[in-house]
Amino acid sequence: MNSPAALDINQAHARLADLTVIDVRAPGEYASGHLPGAHNVPLDRLHHALPAIEEAAEQGEILVVCATGTRSENACRTLAGLGVTASTLTGGTTGWAARGHELNRPAGGGRSAWAMERQVRLAAGALVLTGLVLGLLHPAWQLLSAGVAGGLVFSALTNTCGMAVVLGKLPHNRPRTAAADLDTTLAALRQRRG
């Protein structure tokens, strides 16, 4: 499958005011810092948000962002399959911040969630260690470690991550107001004029 169109950080920074920015990270990650003006539409809610995204795309160019660019590329492919053209931000918000560009955070601060990649590393490592330790008691527990290893290989080959999807549903990644926030975000996308 072809790679989606991409904007590098300098291009995106220069054109930020003209772009509709959609951040596909989990709400907790989004709250830890996002591009100015970015709308949070978690990757697993993309289909639900499609009508509002289509309306925004009619008004101007869509830029999809995540932490490093992997999820935003997947989102762009999904949108392309649904007839919506969008670009991804090369390097994601991590690269944006590394270049010294501003990240917005919600008022009131609050505790921010770890980046999803960090959460996946912690969960995968903990499961592998648990499988190995319990495997000392009964060899069948080693299948847990083998299953995680197989999942990581599959994740790398398909450029998807089932564990990230599961972790994204945990309460610390989904504040209580996430559903209301998504409705507010979709309304803002519909009202945006290019």
mmCIF file of C-alpha atoms in Angstrom:
data_model
loop_
_atom_site.group_PDB
_atom_site.id
_atom_site.type_symbol
_atom_site.label_atom_id
_atom_site.label_comp_id
_atom_site.label_asym_id
_atom_site.label_seq_id
_atom_site.Cartn_x
_atom_site.Cartn_y
_atom_site.Cartn_z
ATOM 1 C CA MET A 1 0.000 0.000 0.000
ATOM 2 C CA ASN A 2 1.235 3.488 -0.822
ATOM 3 C CA SER A 3 2.466 5.782 1.912
ATOM 4 C CA PRO A 4 0.181 8.716 2.639
ATOM 5 C CA ALA A 5 1.198 12.266 1.833
ATOM 6 C CA ALA A 6 3.398 13.742 4.534
ATOM 7 C CA LEU A 7 4.374 17.176 5.749
ATOM 8 C CA ASP A 8 7.629 17.639 7.588
ATOM 9 C CA ILE A 9 7.691 19.699 10.759
ATOM 10 C CA ASN A 10 8.884 22.896 9.052
ATOM 11 C CA GLN A 11 6.172 22.670 6.383
ATOM 12 C CA ALA A 12 3.471 22.019 8.962
ATOM 13 C CA HIS A 13 4.676 24.827 11.221
ATOM 14 C CA ALA A 14 4.637 27.329 8.355
ATOM 15 C CA ARG A 15 1.127 26.311 7.285
ATOM 16 C CA LEU A 16 -0.432 25.473 10.666
ATOM 17 C CA ALA A 17 -3.053 28.238 10.511
ATOM 18 C CA ASP A 18 -4.346 26.883 7.188
ATOM 19 C CA LEU A 19 -4.547 23.225 8.263
ATOM 20 C CA THR A 20 -7.197 21.313 10.139
ATOM 21 C CA VAL A 21 -5.121 19.261 12.566
ATOM 22 C CA ILE A 22 -6.523 15.980 13.856
ATOM 23 C CA ASP A 23 -4.625 14.259 16.679
ATOM 24 C CA VAL A 24 -5.423 10.527 16.725
ATOM 25 C CA ARG A 25 -3.807 9.723 20.073
ATOM 26 C CA ALA A 26 -5.742 8.631 23.150
ATOM 27 C CA PRO A 27 -7.263 11.535 25.113
ATOM 28 C CA GLY A 28 -4.735 11.114 27.921
ATOM 29 C CA GLU A 29 -1.847 11.405 25.475
ATOM 30 C CA TYR A 30 -3.476 14.378 23.783
ATOM 31 C CA ALA A 31 -3.800 16.106 27.155
ATOM 32 C CA SER A 32 -0.053 15.703 27.737
ATOM 33 C CA GLY A 33 0.604 18.134 24.862
ATOM 34 C CA HIS A 34 -0.706 18.646 21.336
ATOM 35 C CA LEU A 35 -0.174 20.919 18.355
ATOM 36 C CA PRO A 36 -1.929 24.284 18.695
ATOM 37 C CA GLY A 37 -5.475 24.020 17.372
ATOM 38 C CA ALA A 38 -5.411 20.216 17.117
ATOM 39 C CA HIS A 39 -8.692 18.339 17.441
ATOM 40 C CA ASN A 40 -8.555 15.034 19.355
ATOM 41 C CA VAL A 41 -10.195 12.184 17.442
ATOM 42 C CA PRO A 42 -8.726 8.929 18.820
ATOM 43 C CA LEU A 43 -7.780 6.435 16.118
ATOM 44 C CA ASP A 44 -10.404 3.935 17.271
ATOM 45 C CA ARG A 45 -13.112 6.630 16.885
ATOM 46 C CA LEU A 46 -12.133 7.676 13.350
ATOM 47 C CA HIS A 47 -15.101 5.987 11.657
ATOM 48 C CA HIS A 48 -17.505 7.627 14.106
ATOM 49 C CA ALA A 49 -15.995 11.024 13.311
ATOM 50 C CA LEU A 50 -15.970 10.530 9.538
ATOM 51 C CA PRO A 51 -18.876 12.897 8.669
ATOM 52 C CA ALA A 52 -17.243 15.789 10.566
ATOM 53 C CA ILE A 53 -13.829 15.004 9.065
ATOM 54 C CA GLU A 54 -15.347 14.954 5.572
ATOM 55 C CA GLU A 55 -16.885 18.385 6.189
ATOM 56 C CA ALA A 56 -13.555 19.732 7.447
ATOM 57 C CA ALA A 57 -11.754 18.259 4.415
ATOM 58 C CA GLU A 58 -14.129 20.139 2.105
ATOM 59 C CA GLN A 59 -12.964 23.386 3.758
ATOM 60 C CA GLY A 60 -9.226 22.740 3.527
ATOM 61 C CA GLU A 61 -6.326 20.375 4.025
ATOM 62 C CA ILE A 62 -6.321 17.846 6.871
ATOM 63 C CA LEU A 63 -3.129 17.097 8.807
ATOM 64 C CA VAL A 64 -3.236 13.980 10.981
ATOM 65 C CA VAL A 65 -0.797 13.713 13.891
ATOM 66 C CA CYS A 66 0.122 11.275 16.664
ATOM 67 C CA ALA A 67 3.184 10.844 18.850
ATOM 68 C CA THR A 68 5.671 9.703 16.203
ATOM 69 C CA GLY A 69 3.786 9.335 12.923
ATOM 70 C CA THR A 70 2.848 5.645 12.874
ATOM 71 C CA ARG A 71 -0.764 5.956 13.995
ATOM 72 C CA SER A 72 -1.286 9.065 11.883
ATOM 73 C CA GLU A 73 -0.070 7.173 8.790
ATOM 74 C CA ASN A 74 -2.554 4.396 9.570
ATOM 75 C CA ALA A 75 -5.296 6.992 10.055
ATOM 76 C CA CYS A 76 -4.447 8.625 6.698
ATOM 77 C CA ARG A 77 -4.669 5.236 4.980
ATOM 78 C CA THR A 78 -8.027 4.578 6.627
ATOM 79 C CA LEU A 79 -9.310 8.000 5.596
ATOM 80 C CA ALA A 80 -8.019 7.516 2.041
ATOM 81 C CA GLY A 81 -9.945 4.243 1.877
ATOM 82 C CA LEU A 82 -13.051 6.206 2.864
ATOM 83 C CA GLY A 83 -12.445 8.919 0.261
ATOM 84 C CA VAL A 84 -10.842 11.594 2.468
ATOM 85 C CA THR A 85 -7.409 12.953 1.584
ATOM 86 C CA ALA A 86 -5.161 13.742 4.535
ATOM 87 C CA SER A 87 -1.451 14.193 5.227
ATOM 88 C CA THR A 88 0.568 12.883 8.152
ATOM 89 C CA LEU A 89 3.078 14.841 10.209
ATOM 90 C CA THR A 90 6.528 13.284 9.864
ATOM 91 C CA GLY A 91 7.937 12.785 13.355
ATOM 92 C CA GLY A 92 4.625 13.516 15.089
ATOM 93 C CA THR A 93 4.256 15.620 18.201
ATOM 94 C CA THR A 94 7.516 14.199 19.533
ATOM 95 C CA GLY A 95 9.418 15.680 16.592
ATOM 96 C CA TRP A 96 7.389 18.889 16.811
ATOM 97 C CA ALA A 97 8.387 19.390 20.451
ATOM 98 C CA ALA A 98 12.007 18.396 19.753
ATOM 99 C CA ARG A 99 12.186 21.283 17.255
ATOM 100 C CA GLY A 100 11.139 23.648 20.027
ATOM 101 C CA HIS A 101 7.618 24.287 18.749
ATOM 102 C CA GLU A 102 4.818 24.962 21.182
ATOM 103 C CA LEU A 103 2.563 22.202 22.493
ATOM 104 C CA ASN A 104 -0.776 23.171 24.011
ATOM 105 C CA ARG A 105 -2.083 21.543 27.168
ATOM 106 C CA PRO A 106 -5.575 21.793 28.625
ATOM 107 C CA ALA A 107 -6.160 24.363 31.357
ATOM 108 C CA GLY A 108 -5.999 22.956 34.852
ATOM 109 C CA GLY A 109 -3.035 20.756 34.040
ATOM 110 C CA GLY A 110 -3.913 17.376 35.500
ATOM 111 C CA ARG A 111 -1.813 14.293 35.273
ATOM 112 C CA SER A 112 -0.923 13.327 31.734
ATOM 113 C CA ALA A 113 -0.757 9.785 30.439
ATOM 114 C CA TRP A 114 2.434 8.214 29.226
ATOM 115 C CA ALA A 115 2.926 8.023 25.476
ATOM 116 C CA MET A 116 1.236 4.928 24.047
ATOM 117 C CA GLU A 117 4.545 3.440 22.869
ATOM 118 C CA ARG A 118 5.845 3.658 26.444
ATOM 119 C CA GLN A 119 2.689 2.036 27.795
ATOM 120 C CA VAL A 120 3.014 -0.803 25.270
ATOM 121 C CA ARG A 121 6.666 -1.387 26.220
ATOM 122 C CA LEU A 122 5.732 -1.534 29.908
ATOM 123 C CA ALA A 123 2.803 -3.890 29.371
ATOM 124 C CA ALA A 124 4.691 -6.181 26.984
ATOM 125 C CA GLY A 125 7.743 -6.330 29.245
ATOM 126 C CA ALA A 126 5.628 -7.011 32.339
ATOM 127 C CA LEU A 127 3.728 -9.802 30.572
ATOM 128 C CA VAL A 128 6.926 -11.430 29.294
ATOM 129 C CA LEU A 129 8.538 -11.303 32.737
ATOM 130 C CA THR A 130 5.369 -12.663 34.351
ATOM 131 C CA GLY A 131 5.296 -15.553 31.867
ATOM 132 C CA LEU A 132 8.950 -16.358 32.495
ATOM 133 C CA VAL A 133 8.648 -16.237 36.298
ATOM 134 C CA LEU A 134 5.433 -18.260 36.369
ATOM 135 C CA GLY A 135 7.024 -20.616 33.853
ATOM 136 C CA LEU A 136 9.350 -21.694 36.669
ATOM 137 C CA LEU A 137 6.268 -23.006 38.485
ATOM 138 C CA HIS A 138 4.655 -24.593 35.440
ATOM 139 C CA PRO A 139 6.057 -24.593 31.894
ATOM 140 C CA ALA A 140 2.670 -23.766 30.355
ATOM 141 C CA TRP A 141 3.032 -20.183 31.625
ATOM 142 C CA GLN A 142 5.865 -19.672 29.140
ATOM 143 C CA LEU A 143 3.141 -19.544 26.485
ATOM 144 C CA LEU A 144 2.267 -16.088 27.832
ATOM 145 C CA SER A 145 5.750 -14.849 26.942
ATOM 146 C CA ALA A 146 5.586 -16.580 23.569
ATOM 147 C CA GLY A 147 2.193 -15.003 22.850
ATOM 148 C CA VAL A 148 3.479 -11.516 23.609
ATOM 149 C CA ALA A 149 6.552 -12.111 21.435
ATOM 150 C CA GLY A 150 4.329 -13.296 18.587
ATOM 151 C CA GLY A 151 2.098 -10.246 19.011
ATOM 152 C CA LEU A 152 5.109 -7.924 18.832
ATOM 153 C CA VAL A 153 6.341 -9.590 15.633
ATOM 154 C CA PHE A 154 2.850 -9.346 14.112
ATOM 155 C CA SER A 155 2.667 -5.699 15.206
ATOM 156 C CA ALA A 156 5.969 -4.908 13.485
ATOM 157 C CA LEU A 157 5.022 -6.725 10.275
ATOM 158 C CA THR A 158 1.589 -5.097 9.968
ATOM 159 C CA ASN A 159 2.478 -1.704 11.472
ATOM 160 C CA THR A 160 -0.500 -2.045 13.815
ATOM 161 C CA CYS A 161 -0.662 -2.628 17.547
ATOM 162 C CA GLY A 162 -3.498 -4.526 19.169
ATOM 163 C CA MET A 163 -2.008 -3.919 22.611
ATOM 164 C CA ALA A 164 -2.158 -0.148 22.027
ATOM 165 C CA VAL A 165 -5.838 -0.459 21.114
ATOM 166 C CA VAL A 166 -6.530 -2.335 24.350
ATOM 167 C CA LEU A 167 -4.443 0.062 26.449
ATOM 168 C CA GLY A 168 -6.205 3.022 24.834
ATOM 169 C CA LYS A 169 -9.451 1.828 26.416
ATOM 170 C CA LEU A 170 -8.079 1.938 29.972
ATOM 171 C CA PRO A 171 -9.497 4.658 32.256
ATOM 172 C CA HIS A 172 -6.270 6.700 32.453
ATOM 173 C CA ASN A 173 -6.286 6.976 28.658
ATOM 174 C CA ARG A 174 -9.994 7.773 28.522
ATOM 175 C CA PRO A 175 -10.985 10.572 30.883
ATOM 176 C CA ARG A 176 -14.641 10.500 31.972
ATOM 177 C CA THR A 177 -15.371 13.387 29.661
ATOM 178 C CA ALA A 178 -13.882 11.685 26.573
ATOM 179 C CA ALA A 179 -17.281 11.034 24.937
ATOM 180 C CA ALA A 180 -18.420 14.609 25.573
ATOM 181 C CA ASP A 181 -15.026 15.898 24.422
ATOM 182 C CA LEU A 182 -15.350 13.949 21.162
ATOM 183 C CA ASP A 183 -18.803 15.434 20.534
ATOM 184 C CA THR A 184 -17.380 18.912 21.186
ATOM 185 C CA THR A 185 -14.450 18.155 18.880
ATOM 186 C CA LEU A 186 -16.746 16.973 16.090
ATOM 187 C CA ALA A 187 -18.857 20.120 16.421
ATOM 188 C CA ALA A 188 -15.690 22.231 16.194
ATOM 189 C CA LEU A 189 -14.572 20.332 13.090
ATOM 190 C CA ARG A 190 -17.934 20.975 11.431
ATOM 191 C CA GLN A 191 -17.731 24.697 12.221
ATOM 192 C CA ARG A 192 -14.151 25.187 11.004
ATOM 193 C CA ARG A 193 -13.923 27.241 7.864
ATOM 194 C CA GLY A 194 -10.767 27.202 5.717
#
